[in-house]
Amino acid sequence: MSVTLYEDGPLLLRGDFVIQGQDGEPIDPGRATVALCRCGKSGLKPFCDGTHKLVNFSAPGN
């Protein structure tokens, strides 16, 4: 698995991974590469829907 942190954007996960909710239940990503929301405004949480661009989210990429 690889994790890429994008400046002012999401975390990109590639490869074999498991995503779980806080209750421990798995969340099916539906694909081998997913973008996870960091801005907290996505309508598809935990996945990114691009809202970070609309809300001018700012965070380092490293």
CSV table of N, CA and C in Angstrom, one decimal:
chain,number,residue,atom,x,y,z
A,1,MET,N,0.8,-1.2,0.0
A,1,MET,CA,0.0,0.0,0.0
A,1,MET,C,0.9,1.2,0.0
A,2,SER,N,0.4,2.3,-0.7
A,2,SER,CA,1.1,3.6,-0.6
A,2,SER,C,0.1,4.6,-0.2
A,3,VAL,N,0.6,5.6,0.5
A,3,VAL,CA,-0.2,6.8,0.9
A,3,VAL,C,0.5,8.0,0.4
A,4,THR,N,-0.3,8.9,-0.4
A,4,THR,CA,0.3,10.1,-0.9
A,4,THR,C,-0.5,11.2,-0.3
A,5,LEU,N,0.2,12.2,0.3
A,5,LEU,CA,-0.5,13.3,0.9
A,5,LEU,C,-0.4,14.5,0.0
A,6,TYR,N,-1.5,15.0,-0.5
A,6,TYR,CA,-1.5,16.1,-1.5
A,6,TYR,C,-1.7,17.5,-0.8
A,7,GLU,N,-0.8,18.4,-1.1
A,7,GLU,CA,-1.0,19.8,-0.6
A,7,GLU,C,-2.3,20.3,-0.9
A,8,ASP,N,-3.0,20.8,0.2
A,8,ASP,CA,-4.3,21.4,0.1
A,8,ASP,C,-5.4,20.5,-0.5
A,9,GLY,N,-5.1,19.2,-0.3
A,9,GLY,CA,-6.1,18.2,-0.8
A,9,GLY,C,-6.1,16.9,0.0
A,10,PRO,N,-6.5,15.8,-0.6
A,10,PRO,CA,-6.8,14.6,0.1
A,10,PRO,C,-5.6,13.7,0.3
A,11,LEU,N,-5.8,12.6,1.0
A,11,LEU,CA,-4.8,11.5,1.1
A,11,LEU,C,-5.2,10.5,0.1
A,12,LEU,N,-4.3,10.1,-0.7
A,12,LEU,CA,-4.5,9.1,-1.8
A,12,LEU,C,-4.0,7.8,-1.3
A,13,LEU,N,-4.8,6.8,-1.2
A,13,LEU,CA,-4.4,5.4,-0.9
A,13,LEU,C,-4.4,4.5,-2.1
A,14,ARG,N,-3.3,3.8,-2.3
A,14,ARG,CA,-3.2,2.9,-3.4
A,14,ARG,C,-2.7,1.5,-3.0
A,15,GLY,N,-3.3,0.5,-3.5
A,15,GLY,CA,-2.9,-0.9,-3.2
A,15,GLY,C,-3.9,-1.6,-2.3
A,16,ASP,N,-3.4,-2.6,-1.5
A,16,ASP,CA,-4.2,-3.3,-0.6
A,16,ASP,C,-4.3,-2.6,0.8
A,17,PHE,N,-5.6,-2.3,1.1
A,17,PHE,CA,-5.8,-1.6,2.4
A,17,PHE,C,-7.2,-1.9,2.8
A,18,VAL,N,-7.5,-1.7,4.1
A,18,VAL,CA,-8.8,-1.8,4.7
A,18,VAL,C,-9.2,-0.5,5.4
A,19,ILE,N,-10.4,-0.1,5.1
A,19,ILE,CA,-10.9,1.2,5.7
A,19,ILE,C,-12.0,0.7,6.7
A,20,GLN,N,-11.9,1.2,8.0
A,20,GLN,CA,-12.9,0.9,9.0
A,20,GLN,C,-13.4,2.1,9.6
A,21,GLY,N,-14.7,2.1,9.9
A,21,GLY,CA,-15.3,3.2,10.6
A,21,GLY,C,-14.9,3.1,12.1
A,22,GLN,N,-15.2,4.1,12.9
A,22,GLN,CA,-14.8,4.1,14.3
A,22,GLN,C,-15.4,2.9,15.1
A,23,ASP,N,-16.5,2.4,14.5
A,23,ASP,CA,-17.1,1.2,15.2
A,23,ASP,C,-16.5,-0.1,14.8
A,24,GLY,N,-15.5,0.0,13.9
A,24,GLY,CA,-14.7,-1.2,13.5
A,24,GLY,C,-15.3,-1.9,12.2
A,25,GLU,N,-16.5,-1.4,11.8
A,25,GLU,CA,-17.1,-2.0,10.6
A,25,GLU,C,-16.3,-1.5,9.4
A,26,PRO,N,-16.1,-2.5,8.4
A,26,PRO,CA,-15.4,-2.1,7.2
A,26,PRO,C,-16.2,-1.2,6.3
A,27,ILE,N,-15.5,-0.3,5.6
A,27,ILE,CA,-16.1,0.5,4.6
A,27,ILE,C,-15.6,0.1,3.3
A,28,ASP,N,-16.4,-0.3,2.4
A,28,ASP,CA,-16.0,-0.8,1.1
A,28,ASP,C,-15.6,0.4,0.2
A,29,PRO,N,-14.3,0.5,-0.2
A,29,PRO,CA,-14.0,1.6,-1.1
A,29,PRO,C,-14.4,1.4,-2.5
A,30,GLY,N,-14.6,0.2,-2.9
A,30,GLY,CA,-15.1,0.0,-4.3
A,30,GLY,C,-14.0,0.0,-5.3
A,31,ARG,N,-12.8,0.3,-4.9
A,31,ARG,CA,-11.7,0.3,-5.9
A,31,ARG,C,-10.3,0.2,-5.2
A,32,ALA,N,-9.2,0.1,-5.9
A,32,ALA,CA,-7.9,-0.1,-5.3
A,32,ALA,C,-7.2,1.2,-5.0
A,33,THR,N,-7.7,2.3,-5.6
A,33,THR,CA,-7.2,3.6,-5.3
A,33,THR,C,-8.3,4.5,-4.8
A,34,VAL,N,-8.1,5.2,-3.7
A,34,VAL,CA,-9.2,6.1,-3.2
A,34,VAL,C,-8.5,7.3,-2.6
A,35,ALA,N,-9.3,8.4,-2.6
A,35,ALA,CA,-8.9,9.7,-2.0
A,35,ALA,C,-9.7,9.9,-0.8
A,36,LEU,N,-9.0,10.1,0.4
A,36,LEU,CA,-9.7,10.3,1.6
A,36,LEU,C,-9.7,11.8,2.0
A,37,CYS,N,-10.9,12.3,2.4
A,37,CYS,CA,-11.1,13.7,2.8
A,37,CYS,C,-10.2,14.1,3.9
A,38,ARG,N,-9.6,15.3,3.8
A,38,ARG,CA,-8.9,15.9,4.9
A,38,ARG,C,-9.5,17.2,5.4
A,39,CYS,N,-10.4,17.8,4.5
A,39,CYS,CA,-11.0,19.1,4.9
A,39,CYS,C,-12.2,19.0,5.8
A,40,GLY,N,-12.8,17.8,5.8
A,40,GLY,CA,-14.0,17.6,6.7
A,40,GLY,C,-15.3,18.1,6.1
A,41,LYS,N,-15.3,18.5,4.9
A,41,LYS,CA,-16.5,19.1,4.2
A,41,LYS,C,-17.1,18.2,3.2
A,42,SER,N,-16.4,17.1,2.8
A,42,SER,CA,-16.9,16.2,1.8
A,42,SER,C,-18.3,15.6,2.1
A,43,GLY,N,-19.1,15.5,1.1
A,43,GLY,CA,-20.4,14.9,1.2
A,43,GLY,C,-20.4,13.4,1.1
A,44,LEU,N,-19.2,12.9,0.8
A,44,LEU,CA,-19.0,11.4,0.7
A,44,LEU,C,-18.0,10.8,1.7
A,45,LYS,N,-17.9,11.5,2.9
A,45,LYS,CA,-16.9,11.1,3.9
A,45,LYS,C,-17.0,9.5,4.1
A,46,PRO,N,-15.9,8.9,4.2
A,46,PRO,CA,-14.6,9.4,4.4
A,46,PRO,C,-13.9,9.8,3.1
A,47,PHE,N,-14.5,9.6,2.0
A,47,PHE,CA,-13.9,9.9,0.7
A,47,PHE,C,-14.0,11.3,0.3
A,48,CYS,N,-13.0,11.7,-0.5
A,48,CYS,CA,-13.0,13.1,-1.0
A,48,CYS,C,-13.9,13.3,-2.2
A,49,ASP,N,-14.6,14.4,-2.2
A,49,ASP,CA,-15.5,14.7,-3.4
A,49,ASP,C,-15.1,16.0,-4.0
A,50,GLY,N,-13.9,16.6,-3.7
A,50,GLY,CA,-13.4,17.8,-4.3
A,50,GLY,C,-13.8,19.0,-3.6
A,51,THR,N,-14.6,19.0,-2.5
A,51,THR,CA,-15.1,20.1,-1.8
A,51,THR,C,-13.9,21.0,-1.3
A,52,HIS,N,-12.8,20.4,-1.0
A,52,HIS,CA,-11.7,21.1,-0.5
A,52,HIS,C,-11.3,22.3,-1.3
A,53,LYS,N,-11.5,22.2,-2.6
A,53,LYS,CA,-11.3,23.3,-3.6
A,53,LYS,C,-12.2,24.5,-3.3
A,54,LEU,N,-13.5,24.1,-3.1
A,54,LEU,CA,-14.5,25.2,-2.9
A,54,LEU,C,-14.4,25.9,-1.6
A,55,VAL,N,-13.9,25.2,-0.5
A,55,VAL,CA,-13.8,25.9,0.8
A,55,VAL,C,-12.4,26.4,1.0
A,56,ASN,N,-11.5,26.4,0.0
A,56,ASN,CA,-10.1,26.9,0.1
A,56,ASN,C,-9.4,26.2,1.3
A,57,PHE,N,-9.5,24.9,1.4
A,57,PHE,CA,-8.8,24.1,2.4
A,57,PHE,C,-7.3,24.3,2.2
A,58,SER,N,-6.6,24.4,3.2
A,58,SER,CA,-5.1,24.6,3.2
A,58,SER,C,-4.5,23.7,4.2
A,59,ALA,N,-3.5,22.9,3.7
A,59,ALA,CA,-2.7,22.0,4.5
A,59,ALA,C,-1.5,21.6,3.8
A,60,PRO,N,-0.4,21.3,4.5
A,60,PRO,CA,0.8,20.9,3.8
A,60,PRO,C,0.7,19.6,3.2
A,61,GLY,N,1.6,19.4,2.2
A,61,GLY,CA,1.6,18.1,1.5
A,61,GLY,C,2.8,17.2,1.9
A,62,ASN,N,3.4,17.5,3.1
A,62,ASN,CA,4.5,16.7,3.6
A,62,ASN,C,4.4,16.5,5.0
